[in-house]
Tab-separated table of C-alpha atoms in Angstrom:
chain	number	residue	atom	x	y	z
A	128	MET	CA	-23.103	-17.806	-43.080
A	129	THR	CA	-23.497	-14.705	-43.248
A	130	ASP	CA	-26.346	-12.448	-41.838
A	131	ASP	CA	-27.859	-10.432	-44.914
A	132	ARG	CA	-29.313	-8.000	-42.801
A	133	PHE	CA	-25.384	-6.415	-42.376
A	134	GLU	CA	-23.942	-8.240	-45.314
A	135	ASN	CA	-25.323	-5.249	-47.175
A	136	SER	CA	-25.759	-2.738	-44.515
A	137	PRO	CA	-23.349	0.072	-45.226
A	138	ASP	CA	-20.112	0.702	-42.920
A	139	LEU	CA	-21.659	2.559	-39.584
A	140	ALA	CA	-18.248	4.451	-39.742
A	141	GLU	CA	-19.242	5.424	-43.137
A	142	THR	CA	-22.488	6.708	-42.017
A	143	SER	CA	-21.037	8.606	-38.851
A	144	GLU	CA	-20.621	12.602	-38.748
A	145	ALA	CA	-17.413	13.333	-40.605
A	146	THR	CA	-14.281	13.916	-38.616
A	147	MET	CA	-13.528	16.652	-36.988
A	148	ILE	CA	-9.994	18.198	-38.149
A	149	VAL	CA	-7.996	19.353	-34.953
A	150	ASP	CA	-5.612	22.158	-35.415
A	151	ALA	CA	-1.704	20.897	-34.957
A	152	ASN	CA	-0.810	23.678	-32.877
A	153	ALA	CA	-3.676	23.173	-30.156
A	154	LEU	CA	-3.357	19.641	-30.360
A	155	LYS	CA	0.639	20.338	-29.396
A	156	GLN	CA	-0.031	22.481	-26.538
A	157	ALA	CA	-3.208	20.129	-25.383
A	158	GLN	CA	-0.478	17.125	-25.302
A	159	ALA	CA	2.183	19.780	-23.746
A	160	ASN	CA	-0.087	20.739	-21.091
A	161	GLN	CA	-0.920	17.502	-20.171
A	162	GLY	CA	2.752	16.875	-18.185
A	163	GLN	CA	3.840	20.241	-17.630
A	164	ASP	CA	2.532	20.439	-13.948
A	165	ARG	CA	3.411	16.939	-13.016
A	166	ASP	CA	5.717	18.512	-10.466
A	167	GLN	CA	3.138	19.440	-8.106
A	168	ALA	CA	3.023	17.605	-4.888
A	169	TYR	CA	-0.105	16.315	-2.817
A	170	LEU	CA	-1.072	14.252	0.003
A	171	ILE	CA	-4.165	12.230	-0.381
A	172	VAL	CA	-5.906	9.895	1.982
A	173	ILE	CA	-5.865	6.543	1.542
A	174	SER	CA	-6.627	5.134	4.780
A	175	GLY	CA	-8.727	6.560	7.702
A	176	PRO	CA	-11.554	8.861	8.575
A	177	HIS	CA	-10.893	10.684	5.011
A	178	VAL	CA	-10.019	8.446	2.552
A	179	GLY	CA	-9.883	9.847	-1.149
A	180	LYS	CA	-9.035	13.531	0.464
A	181	MET	CA	-6.736	15.857	-1.378
A	182	PHE	CA	-3.973	18.026	0.087
A	183	LYS	CA	-1.862	20.295	-1.970
A	184	VAL	CA	1.646	20.813	-1.382
A	185	GLU	CA	1.928	24.459	-2.105
A	186	ASP	CA	3.724	26.313	0.860
A	187	ASP	CA	7.441	26.360	1.928
A	188	GLN	CA	6.358	24.675	5.548
A	189	SER	CA	2.401	23.159	6.055
A	190	THR	CA	1.246	21.556	9.637
A	191	VAL	CA	-0.473	18.298	9.380
A	192	GLY	CA	-2.835	17.305	12.413
A	193	ARG	CA	-5.815	17.140	14.342
A	194	SER	CA	-5.860	21.174	15.070
A	195	SER	CA	-8.555	23.052	12.727
A	196	LYS	CA	-5.612	25.599	12.233
A	197	ALA	CA	-3.806	22.930	11.104
A	198	ASP	CA	-2.849	23.621	7.553
A	199	MET	CA	-3.696	20.053	6.476
A	200	TYR	CA	-6.176	19.228	9.073
A	201	VAL	CA	-7.073	15.333	9.364
A	202	ASN	CA	-9.742	14.980	12.367
A	203	ASP	CA	-8.571	11.634	13.166
A	204	VAL	CA	-8.371	10.796	17.463
A	205	GLY	CA	-5.008	9.210	17.322
A	206	ILE	CA	-3.209	12.324	15.142
A	207	SER	CA	-1.555	14.916	17.433
A	208	ARG	CA	-3.095	18.884	17.201
A	209	LYS	CA	0.022	19.543	15.638
A	210	HIS	CA	1.199	15.770	14.578
A	211	ALA	CA	3.715	16.407	11.241
A	212	LYS	CA	5.220	19.322	9.380
A	213	LEU	CA	6.184	19.383	5.524
A	214	LEU	CA	8.852	21.368	4.042
A	215	THR	CA	9.723	22.480	0.867
A	216	TRP	CA	12.738	23.684	-0.998
A	217	GLY	CA	12.859	23.725	-4.466
A	218	ASP	CA	11.367	20.441	-6.195
A	219	ASP	CA	12.075	18.360	-2.814
A	220	VAL	CA	9.657	17.980	-0.247
A	221	PHE	CA	10.470	16.592	3.352
A	222	ILE	CA	8.618	15.828	6.625
A	223	GLU	CA	9.284	15.543	10.197
A	224	ASP	CA	7.379	14.221	12.914
A	225	LEU	CA	6.202	17.500	15.925
A	226	GLN	CA	6.982	15.327	18.640
A	227	SER	CA	3.528	13.549	18.334
A	228	ALA	CA	1.956	11.062	20.694
A	229	ASN	CA	1.741	8.265	18.471
A	230	GLY	CA	4.791	9.066	15.836
A	231	THR	CA	4.885	9.249	11.883
A	232	TYR	CA	5.822	6.569	10.528
A	233	LEU	CA	7.527	6.298	6.489
A	234	ASN	CA	6.776	3.573	4.534
A	235	GLY	CA	6.372	1.358	8.348
A	236	THR	CA	9.133	2.940	9.689
A	237	ARG	CA	8.801	5.766	12.634
A	238	ILE	CA	11.046	8.466	11.576
A	239	SER	CA	13.067	10.265	14.374
A	240	ARG	CA	14.585	13.242	11.990
A	241	ARG	CA	13.825	15.036	9.035
A	242	GLN	CA	13.067	12.659	5.788
A	243	GLN	CA	13.169	13.634	2.339
A	244	LEU	CA	9.656	12.144	0.491
A	245	GLN	CA	9.506	10.178	-3.297
A	246	ASP	CA	6.758	9.766	-5.088
A	247	GLY	CA	4.469	7.209	-3.976
A	248	ASP	CA	5.608	7.255	-0.107
A	249	LYS	CA	3.355	5.985	2.420
A	250	ILE	CA	3.054	8.353	5.424
A	251	THR	CA	1.131	6.902	8.531
A	252	LEU	CA	-0.141	9.261	11.292
A	253	GLY	CA	-1.733	7.822	14.351
A	254	SER	CA	-3.282	3.817	14.104
A	255	THR	CA	-5.869	4.813	11.217
A	256	THR	CA	-4.953	7.516	8.820
A	257	ILE	CA	-2.466	6.294	6.147
A	258	LEU	CA	-1.532	9.276	3.341
A	259	LYS	CA	0.515	8.375	-0.112
A	260	PHE	CA	2.792	11.499	-1.396
A	261	THR	CA	2.646	11.697	-5.086
A	262	TYR	CA	3.235	14.297	-7.453
A	263	HIS	CA	0.177	15.422	-10.165
A	264	ASP	CA	-0.883	17.348	-13.245
A	265	ARG	CA	-3.936	19.632	-13.347
A	266	LEU	CA	-5.926	16.838	-14.999
A	267	ASP	CA	-4.947	14.433	-11.986
A	268	GLU	CA	-5.978	16.758	-9.582
A	269	THR	CA	-9.712	17.083	-11.119
A	270	PHE	CA	-9.715	13.594	-11.457
A	271	GLN	CA	-8.902	12.700	-7.644
A	272	LYS	CA	-11.403	15.732	-6.575
A	273	GLN	CA	-14.316	14.162	-8.530
A	274	MET	CA	-13.478	10.245	-7.339
A	275	PHE	CA	-13.219	11.888	-4.188
A	276	ASP	CA	-16.635	13.520	-4.371
A	277	ALA	CA	-18.046	11.060	-5.595
A	278	ALA	CA	-16.887	8.742	-2.924
A	279	LEU	CA	-18.556	10.822	-0.147
A	280	ARG	CA	-21.546	12.832	-1.453
A	281	ASP	CA	-24.750	11.709	-2.403
A	282	GLY	CA	-25.095	12.426	-5.831
A	283	LEU	CA	-28.697	13.974	-5.706
A	284	THR	CA	-28.055	16.535	-2.979
A	285	GLY	CA	-24.702	17.064	-2.585
A	286	ALA	CA	-25.074	15.971	1.057
A	287	TYR	CA	-21.966	13.088	2.491
A	288	ASN	CA	-23.316	10.199	2.123
A	289	LYS	CA	-24.230	7.498	4.896
A	290	ASN	CA	-20.821	5.580	4.957
A	291	PHE	CA	-19.034	8.837	5.333
A	292	LEU	CA	-21.537	10.213	7.761
A	293	MET	CA	-20.756	7.399	9.999
A	294	ASN	CA	-16.828	7.219	9.576
A	295	HIS	CA	-16.666	11.130	10.862
A	296	LEU	CA	-19.107	10.139	13.429
A	297	ASN	CA	-17.407	7.182	15.095
A	298	THR	CA	-14.211	9.541	15.013
A	299	GLU	CA	-16.445	12.450	16.570
A	300	MET	CA	-18.034	10.250	19.133
A	301	ALA	CA	-14.547	8.599	20.516
A	302	PHE	CA	-12.993	12.103	20.606
A	303	ALA	CA	-15.893	13.427	22.929
A	304	LEU	CA	-15.745	10.329	25.108
A	305	ARG	CA	-12.325	10.731	25.653
A	306	HIS	CA	-12.253	14.550	26.396
A	307	THR	CA	-15.948	14.824	28.016
A	308	THR	CA	-17.027	17.242	25.201
A	309	PRO	CA	-20.368	17.951	24.064
A	310	LEU	CA	-21.495	16.413	20.577
A	311	SER	CA	-24.746	16.965	18.944
A	312	VAL	CA	-26.712	15.030	16.192
A	313	ILE	CA	-29.558	16.528	14.471
A	314	MET	CA	-32.081	14.182	12.800
A	315	PHE	CA	-34.609	15.262	10.555
A	316	ASP	CA	-37.017	14.356	7.765
A	317	VAL	CA	-39.813	16.230	5.577
A	318	ASP	CA	-43.165	15.865	6.577
A	319	LYS	CA	-45.380	14.065	4.452
A	320	PHE	CA	-43.386	13.212	1.673
A	321	LYS	CA	-44.781	10.469	-0.011
A	322	PRO	CA	-47.715	12.762	-0.861
A	323	VAL	CA	-45.668	15.041	-2.534
A	324	ASN	CA	-44.278	12.255	-4.508
A	325	ASP	CA	-47.665	10.733	-5.422
A	326	THR	CA	-49.166	14.669	-5.757
A	327	TYR	CA	-46.211	16.487	-7.856
A	328	GLY	CA	-44.297	13.746	-9.232
A	329	HIS	CA	-40.543	12.039	-8.417
A	330	LEU	CA	-39.055	14.808	-10.090
A	331	ALA	CA	-40.774	17.377	-7.715
A	332	GLY	CA	-39.841	15.271	-4.552
A	333	ASP	CA	-35.739	15.268	-6.116
A	334	ALA	CA	-35.921	18.714	-6.267
A	335	ILE	CA	-37.315	19.306	-3.017
A	336	LEU	CA	-34.646	17.448	-1.146
A	337	LYS	CA	-32.007	19.330	-3.390
A	338	ARG	CA	-33.157	22.538	-2.441
A	339	LEU	CA	-33.332	20.976	1.321
A	340	SER	CA	-29.561	20.345	1.290
A	341	GLU	CA	-28.911	23.820	0.116
A	342	ILE	CA	-30.577	25.582	2.239
A	343	ALA	CA	-29.028	23.018	5.162
A	344	ILE	CA	-25.506	23.705	4.180
A	345	ALA	CA	-26.418	27.383	3.863
A	346	THR	CA	-27.535	27.561	7.710
A	347	LEU	CA	-24.774	25.442	9.279
A	348	ARG	CA	-21.409	26.365	10.291
A	349	SER	CA	-18.443	24.850	8.059
A	350	ASP	CA	-17.338	22.623	11.141
A	351	ASP	CA	-21.050	20.955	11.013
A	352	ILE	CA	-21.586	18.163	8.645
A	353	PHE	CA	-24.693	17.566	6.763
A	354	ALA	CA	-25.216	13.861	5.537
A	355	ARG	CA	-28.366	12.397	3.867
A	356	TYR	CA	-29.279	9.294	6.209
A	357	GLY	CA	-31.656	7.557	3.527
A	358	GLY	CA	-34.988	8.628	1.322
A	359	GLU	CA	-36.017	11.568	2.863
A	360	GLU	CA	-33.875	11.819	6.003
A	361	PHE	CA	-30.695	13.812	6.806
A	362	THR	CA	-28.432	14.228	9.732
A	363	ILE	CA	-26.629	16.885	11.140
A	364	VAL	CA	-23.535	15.930	13.348
A	365	SER	CA	-22.081	19.009	15.300
A	366	ARG	CA	-18.866	18.728	17.576
A	367	GLY	CA	-18.299	21.135	20.376
A	368	THR	CA	-22.407	21.939	20.822
A	369	THR	CA	-25.137	21.222	23.667
A	370	ILE	CA	-28.097	19.965	23.611
A	371	ASP	CA	-29.424	23.831	23.996
A	372	ALA	CA	-27.102	25.063	21.296
A	373	ALA	CA	-28.293	22.331	19.194
A	374	ALA	CA	-31.989	22.577	19.554
A	375	ILE	CA	-31.756	26.334	18.410
A	376	ILE	CA	-29.840	25.191	15.878
A	377	ALA	CA	-32.559	22.863	14.884
A	378	GLU	CA	-35.495	25.089	15.280
A	379	ARG	CA	-33.712	27.929	12.954
A	380	LEU	CA	-33.653	25.426	10.780
A	381	ARG	CA	-36.819	24.467	10.838
A	382	GLN	CA	-38.324	27.820	10.607
A	383	ILE	CA	-36.447	28.496	7.677
A	384	VAL	CA	-37.588	25.744	5.669
A	385	GLU	CA	-41.318	26.054	6.705
A	386	ASN	CA	-40.522	29.874	5.247
A	387	THR	CA	-38.966	29.131	1.896
A	388	ASP	CA	-41.194	29.123	-1.203
A	389	PHE	CA	-40.356	25.546	-2.440
A	390	ILE	CA	-41.526	26.008	-6.007
A	391	PHE	CA	-41.378	23.278	-9.063
A	392	GLU	CA	-42.586	24.067	-12.428
A	393	GLY	CA	-44.481	26.704	-11.558
A	394	GLN	CA	-46.190	25.026	-8.654
A	395	HIS	CA	-45.971	26.387	-4.886
A	396	ILE	CA	-45.442	23.287	-2.925
A	397	PRO	CA	-45.762	23.384	0.772
A	398	ILE	CA	-43.101	21.850	2.891
A	399	THR	CA	-41.855	21.476	6.743
A	400	ILE	CA	-39.353	19.317	8.139
A	401	SER	CA	-39.765	17.567	11.540
A	402	LEU	CA	-36.343	17.389	13.770
A	403	GLY	CA	-35.225	15.103	16.605
A	404	VAL	CA	-31.713	16.421	18.534
A	405	ALA	CA	-29.594	13.883	20.850
A	406	SER	CA	-26.632	15.401	22.514
A	407	LEU	CA	-23.587	13.686	24.579
A	408	PRO	CA	-23.135	13.516	27.467
A	409	ASP	CA	-27.309	14.472	28.249
A	410	ILE	CA	-27.382	10.878	26.626
A	411	PRO	CA	-25.304	8.090	28.202
A	412	ALA	CA	-24.736	6.685	24.352
A	413	SER	CA	-21.394	4.954	24.076
A	414	THR	CA	-21.531	4.444	20.490
A	415	SER	CA	-22.576	6.429	16.924
A	416	GLU	CA	-25.478	3.830	16.474
A	417	GLU	CA	-26.691	4.676	20.343
A	418	LEU	CA	-27.097	8.405	19.568
A	419	ILE	CA	-28.152	8.312	16.078
A	420	ASP	CA	-31.150	6.274	17.792
A	421	ALA	CA	-31.642	8.520	20.232
A	422	ALA	CA	-32.120	11.631	18.147
A	423	ASP	CA	-34.433	8.905	16.019
A	424	LYS	CA	-36.626	8.723	18.722
A	425	ALA	CA	-37.050	12.136	19.208
A	426	LEU	CA	-37.755	12.853	15.267
A	427	TYR	CA	-39.852	9.641	15.795
A	428	ARG	CA	-41.947	11.903	18.722
A	429	ALA	CA	-41.963	15.057	16.902
A	430	LYS	CA	-43.730	13.217	13.636
A	431	HIS	CA	-46.463	12.097	15.896
A	432	GLY	CA	-46.532	14.929	17.881
A	433	GLY	CA	-48.273	17.156	15.255
A	434	ARG	CA	-44.945	17.555	13.276
A	435	ASN	CA	-43.230	20.569	12.007
A	436	GLN	CA	-41.556	20.933	15.410
A	437	VAL	CA	-38.254	19.733	17.174
A	438	CYS	CA	-38.213	17.497	20.004
A	439	ARG	CA	-35.071	16.647	22.237
A	440	ALA	CA	-33.655	13.382	23.618
A	441	ASP	CA	-33.347	14.201	26.755
A	442	GLN	CA	-37.235	15.847	27.667
């Protein structure tokens, strides 16, 4: 049995816009471009604190390690500062261990000499980080970067998401506790954010959160991690930073936000933030959750002490 509504209706394809005629030369060039750069080598983190991160192998020699000076920086406490080296000769790429503490493993076997890498090889550094060696073209690279950002970034603000924050902070905590170095966490949120949403609408609220993220990212060091913890609450992780220095960072950010004109659809919206600061070793925290909780309690005191201020967990 047929449905008369569809039996006599025109074919949808017949009523759509006319098919665009593609230039034959342009089509050939596009098809050629899809595979022309397939020989570009990359390392992609498939396990560990930086899952999804992509490194392009483009120099004759590149170091991989935990040092910020390494060509391919991987912040994992199980990785040596200079852990391994990649060498390129023509189209071939080789890997060499640099006498690392925990060794470099290629497809599950610890290497003792220089080894040539093949497409799809798995490289294990330390105990948690695994890199995949592969060849990509430009389209692959763009797609991989988009997937990396989507997995680690908050869609609205562009800040890191909570999952990335906690993974990163766990690594930083382990390093700080092991080496007795300072580590600071700053928590902040928008004062009276609900009335802002109720008065100006949620689109205005979203615009404010995006602008706040831009301000924070521009204010912080490149080594600091800025993440959206949830709702209108954000977190900053600052390695090697004492509680005094972190309080100065928090106060500078508070002042910048207070003096910024937040304007949405021609309306000026006054915005302030309250901040809480907690640091190792001032706070006897042994887990990421304990350090965040200390900063959050300091934030709570700032909110209930009049808002638009910074409170420290050690006071």
